[in-house]
Amino acid sequence: MTDILTVARKELREIAGGGGGRKSLIREAFLVFLFGVFFPLSQADAWRTGVVPIVFVFMIPLFLAGPYVADTFAGERERKTLETLLATRLPDSSIYIGKILAVCTYAWVVTQLILLASLLALNLSGDGGGPDAARRWFAYPTPVWVAGLGGSYASALLIAGIGTFISLRSETVRAAHQAMMIPLFFIIFGGSFGLGALWRALPPETRVSLMRWASGISPLEAIVGVVALLLLVDAFLLRLGVRRFRRGKLISS
């Protein structure tokens, strides 16, 4: 565990300082403003329902983690530092998991800042809901926080688990970034349009049965189920990645 944290701290310092301190801070502040202030205030009613924040906390980590996942190994190879990293006594699994942990933690922290900023913006702007004469502090329902705390990390792990396979096989960061667009496309557009198309293709009686079954599930149970499913997929990808990550193959390549 100590070795994993050592690699993760090193990667987090590079992520936080990538662009040179102040530029990095400006970049993160812009993301928080865009997704945590601009979008919530432009769609205040939709954000108050809790549905839009849930969608955002699952999707934002994909975009936040994607570029850094592409850089994990392809960047080391391009900067000629991969051999130095692999020459250390750190176990293969610690290098692999440490890099993923750093990227996912970065995406998770920024997502939490965005979620908190949206809540603060809705309340300070007067869009917290309720009559003006007796306005109360607005808070997101429990499913939003479960999705924000657990779902955002599970989502980041998903793209990290896929992206490291791409980064390991890419000669340059640019090539890795371009290849990362394929899984992002399938996850985002496949999830939104693919599921809709699949639903429409089901027989009417099947759809009725599924709707009847879904009506008995609470929003919290649905979110917990989605997060649990994502974590199962994440665990499979991480296990597969650890088994396939061998420094001997990377050095020889």
Coordinates of C-alpha atoms in Angstrom, one line a residue:
M1 CA 0.0 0.0 0.0
T2 CA 2.9 2.4 0.8
D3 CA 4.3 1.9 -2.7
I4 CA 0.9 2.6 -4.3
L5 CA 0.6 5.8 -2.3
T6 CA 4.1 6.8 -3.3
V7 CA 3.3 6.5 -7.0
A8 CA -0.1 8.2 -6.5
R9 CA 1.5 11.2 -4.7
K10 CA 4.0 11.6 -7.4
E11 CA 1.3 11.5 -10.1
L12 CA -0.9 13.9 -8.3
R13 CA 1.9 16.5 -8.0
E14 CA 2.4 16.2 -11.7
I15 CA -1.3 16.6 -12.4
A16 CA -1.7 19.5 -10.1
G17 CA 1.4 21.2 -11.4
G18 CA 0.9 20.4 -15.0
G19 CA 0.7 23.8 -16.7
G20 CA 2.7 25.5 -14.0
G21 CA 0.9 26.1 -10.7
R22 CA -1.1 29.2 -11.4
K23 CA -2.2 27.9 -14.9
S24 CA -3.3 24.7 -13.3
L25 CA -5.3 26.5 -10.7
I26 CA -7.0 28.7 -13.3
R27 CA -7.9 25.6 -15.4
E28 CA -9.6 23.9 -12.4
A29 CA -11.3 27.1 -11.4
F30 CA -12.7 27.4 -14.9
L31 CA -14.1 23.9 -14.8
V32 CA -15.7 24.5 -11.4
F33 CA -17.3 27.7 -12.7
L34 CA -18.5 26.2 -16.0
F35 CA -20.0 23.0 -14.5
G36 CA -20.7 24.2 -11.0
V37 CA -22.0 27.7 -11.6
F38 CA -22.9 28.4 -15.2
F39 CA -24.8 25.3 -16.0
P40 CA -26.7 25.1 -12.7
L41 CA -27.8 28.7 -12.9
S42 CA -28.8 28.4 -16.6
Q43 CA -30.9 25.2 -15.8
A44 CA -31.9 25.9 -12.2
D45 CA -35.2 24.0 -12.2
A46 CA -33.7 20.9 -13.7
W47 CA -30.8 20.9 -11.2
R48 CA -33.2 21.2 -8.3
T49 CA -34.9 18.0 -9.2
G50 CA -31.6 16.1 -8.7
V51 CA -31.7 14.3 -12.0
V52 CA -29.3 16.6 -13.9
P53 CA -26.7 16.7 -11.1
I54 CA -26.7 12.8 -11.0
V55 CA -26.0 12.7 -14.8
F56 CA -23.3 15.3 -14.4
V57 CA -21.4 13.5 -11.6
F58 CA -21.3 10.4 -13.6
M59 CA -20.2 12.1 -16.8
I60 CA -17.8 14.8 -15.6
P61 CA -15.1 12.3 -14.3
L62 CA -14.9 10.8 -17.8
F63 CA -13.8 14.1 -19.3
L64 CA -11.6 15.0 -16.3
A65 CA -9.8 11.6 -16.0
G66 CA -9.6 10.8 -19.8
P67 CA -6.7 13.2 -20.8
Y68 CA -4.6 12.3 -17.7
V69 CA -5.2 8.5 -18.2
A70 CA -3.9 8.9 -21.8
D71 CA -0.7 10.5 -20.3
T72 CA -0.1 7.8 -17.7
F73 CA 2.3 5.7 -19.7
A74 CA 2.3 7.2 -23.2
G75 CA 3.5 10.5 -21.6
E76 CA 6.3 8.7 -19.7
R77 CA 7.3 7.0 -23.0
E78 CA 7.3 10.3 -24.9
R79 CA 9.3 12.1 -22.2
K80 CA 11.8 9.3 -22.1
T81 CA 11.1 8.7 -18.4
L82 CA 9.4 5.3 -18.7
E83 CA 12.6 3.4 -18.4
T84 CA 13.6 5.3 -15.3
L85 CA 10.2 4.5 -13.7
L86 CA 10.4 0.9 -14.6
A87 CA 13.9 0.6 -13.2
T88 CA 12.8 1.4 -9.7
R89 CA 12.1 -1.4 -7.2
L90 CA 8.4 -0.5 -7.0
P91 CA 6.2 -3.6 -7.8
D92 CA 4.4 -3.6 -11.1
S93 CA 1.0 -3.6 -9.4
S94 CA 2.0 -0.5 -7.3
I95 CA 3.0 1.5 -10.4
Y96 CA -0.1 0.5 -12.3
I97 CA -2.6 1.1 -9.4
G98 CA -0.8 4.2 -8.1
K99 CA -1.2 5.9 -11.5
I100 CA -4.9 5.0 -11.7
L101 CA -5.5 6.1 -8.1
A102 CA -4.0 9.5 -8.7
V103 CA -6.0 10.2 -11.9
C104 CA -9.3 9.0 -10.3
T105 CA -8.6 11.0 -7.1
Y106 CA -8.0 14.1 -9.1
A107 CA -11.3 13.6 -11.1
W108 CA -13.2 12.8 -7.9
V109 CA -12.0 15.9 -6.0
V110 CA -12.8 18.3 -8.8
T111 CA -16.3 16.6 -9.2
Q112 CA -17.0 17.2 -5.5
L113 CA -16.0 20.9 -5.9
I114 CA -18.3 21.2 -8.9
L115 CA -21.2 19.6 -6.9
L116 CA -20.6 21.8 -3.9
A117 CA -20.3 24.9 -6.1
S118 CA -23.6 24.1 -7.8
L119 CA -25.4 23.8 -4.5
L120 CA -23.9 27.1 -3.3
A121 CA -24.7 28.9 -6.5
L122 CA -28.4 27.7 -6.5
N123 CA -28.8 29.0 -2.9
L124 CA -26.9 32.3 -3.2
S125 CA -28.7 33.1 -6.4
G126 CA -32.1 32.6 -4.9
D127 CA -32.7 29.5 -7.0
G128 CA -32.9 27.2 -4.0
G129 CA -36.6 26.7 -4.4
G130 CA -39.5 27.6 -2.1
P131 CA -41.6 30.7 -1.8
D132 CA -39.7 34.0 -1.3
A133 CA -41.4 34.7 2.0
A134 CA -40.2 31.6 3.6
R135 CA -37.2 30.5 1.5
R136 CA -35.2 27.7 3.1
W137 CA -31.7 26.4 2.4
F138 CA -31.9 24.0 -0.6
A139 CA -30.0 20.7 -0.4
Y140 CA -29.7 17.9 -2.9
P141 CA -31.5 14.6 -2.1
T142 CA -29.6 11.7 -0.9
P143 CA -29.3 9.9 -4.3
V144 CA -27.3 12.9 -5.6
W145 CA -24.7 12.6 -2.8
V146 CA -24.5 8.9 -3.2
A147 CA -23.9 9.4 -7.0
G148 CA -21.5 12.2 -6.3
L149 CA -19.4 10.4 -3.7
G150 CA -19.5 6.9 -5.0
G151 CA -20.6 7.1 -8.6
S152 CA -18.1 9.7 -9.7
Y153 CA -15.2 7.6 -8.5
A154 CA -16.6 4.5 -10.1
S155 CA -17.0 6.4 -13.3
A156 CA -13.4 7.7 -13.2
L157 CA -12.2 4.1 -12.5
L158 CA -14.1 2.9 -15.5
I159 CA -12.4 5.3 -18.0
A160 CA -9.0 4.8 -16.2
G161 CA -9.2 1.0 -16.4
I162 CA -9.9 1.3 -20.2
G163 CA -7.6 4.2 -20.8
T164 CA -4.5 2.6 -19.3
F165 CA -4.6 -0.2 -21.9
I166 CA -4.6 2.5 -24.6
S167 CA -1.8 4.5 -23.0
L168 CA 0.4 1.4 -22.5
R169 CA 0.2 0.7 -26.3
S170 CA 0.5 4.3 -27.5
E171 CA 3.8 5.8 -28.6
T172 CA 2.8 9.4 -28.1
V173 CA 0.3 11.3 -25.9
R174 CA -1.4 12.7 -28.9
A175 CA -2.0 9.2 -30.2
A176 CA -3.4 8.1 -26.9
H177 CA -5.7 11.1 -26.7
Q178 CA -7.1 10.3 -30.1
A179 CA -7.6 6.7 -29.3
M180 CA -9.3 7.7 -26.0
M181 CA -12.1 9.3 -28.0
I182 CA -13.4 5.9 -29.0
P183 CA -14.3 4.5 -25.5
L184 CA -15.6 8.0 -24.5
F185 CA -17.8 8.0 -27.5
F186 CA -19.2 4.5 -26.7
I187 CA -19.7 5.2 -23.0
I188 CA -21.4 8.6 -23.4
F189 CA -23.3 8.2 -26.7
G190 CA -23.8 4.5 -26.4
G191 CA -25.2 5.0 -22.9
S192 CA -27.6 7.7 -23.9
F193 CA -28.7 6.7 -27.4
G194 CA -27.9 3.0 -27.3
L195 CA -30.0 2.3 -24.3
G196 CA -32.9 4.4 -25.8
A197 CA -32.7 2.4 -29.0
L198 CA -32.6 -0.9 -27.1
W199 CA -35.6 0.1 -25.1
R200 CA -37.6 0.9 -28.2
A201 CA -36.6 -2.4 -29.7
L202 CA -38.1 -4.4 -26.8
P203 CA -41.5 -5.9 -27.2
P204 CA -44.3 -3.8 -25.6
E205 CA -45.2 -6.4 -23.0
T206 CA -41.5 -6.6 -22.0
R207 CA -41.4 -2.8 -21.5
V208 CA -44.5 -2.9 -19.4
S209 CA -43.1 -5.6 -17.2
L210 CA -39.8 -3.7 -16.8
M211 CA -41.6 -0.4 -16.0
R212 CA -43.7 -2.2 -13.4
W213 CA -40.6 -3.7 -11.8
A214 CA -38.8 -0.3 -11.9
S215 CA -41.7 1.4 -10.2
G216 CA -40.9 -0.6 -7.1
I217 CA -37.3 0.7 -6.9
S218 CA -36.5 3.9 -5.1
P219 CA -34.1 6.4 -6.7
L220 CA -31.6 5.7 -4.0
E221 CA -31.7 1.9 -4.7
A222 CA -31.3 2.6 -8.4
I223 CA -28.2 4.7 -7.8
V224 CA -26.7 2.2 -5.5
G225 CA -27.3 -0.5 -8.0
V226 CA -25.7 1.4 -10.8
V227 CA -22.7 2.3 -8.6
A228 CA -22.3 -1.4 -7.6
L229 CA -22.5 -2.5 -11.2
L230 CA -19.8 0.0 -12.2
L231 CA -17.6 -1.1 -9.4
L232 CA -17.8 -4.7 -10.5
V233 CA -16.8 -3.7 -14.0
D234 CA -14.0 -1.5 -12.5
A235 CA -12.7 -4.4 -10.4
F236 CA -12.6 -6.7 -13.5
L237 CA -10.7 -4.1 -15.5
L238 CA -8.2 -3.4 -12.7
R239 CA -7.6 -7.1 -12.1
L240 CA -7.0 -7.6 -15.9
G241 CA -4.7 -4.5 -16.0
V242 CA -2.6 -5.7 -13.1
R243 CA -2.2 -9.1 -14.6
R244 CA -1.2 -7.7 -18.0
F245 CA 1.1 -5.0 -16.8
R246 CA 4.6 -6.4 -17.0
R247 CA 7.6 -4.0 -17.0
G248 CA 9.7 -6.6 -18.9
K249 CA 7.4 -6.3 -22.0
L250 CA 7.4 -2.5 -21.8
I251 CA 11.2 -2.2 -21.5
S252 CA 11.7 -4.6 -24.4
S253 CA 9.2 -2.7 -26.5

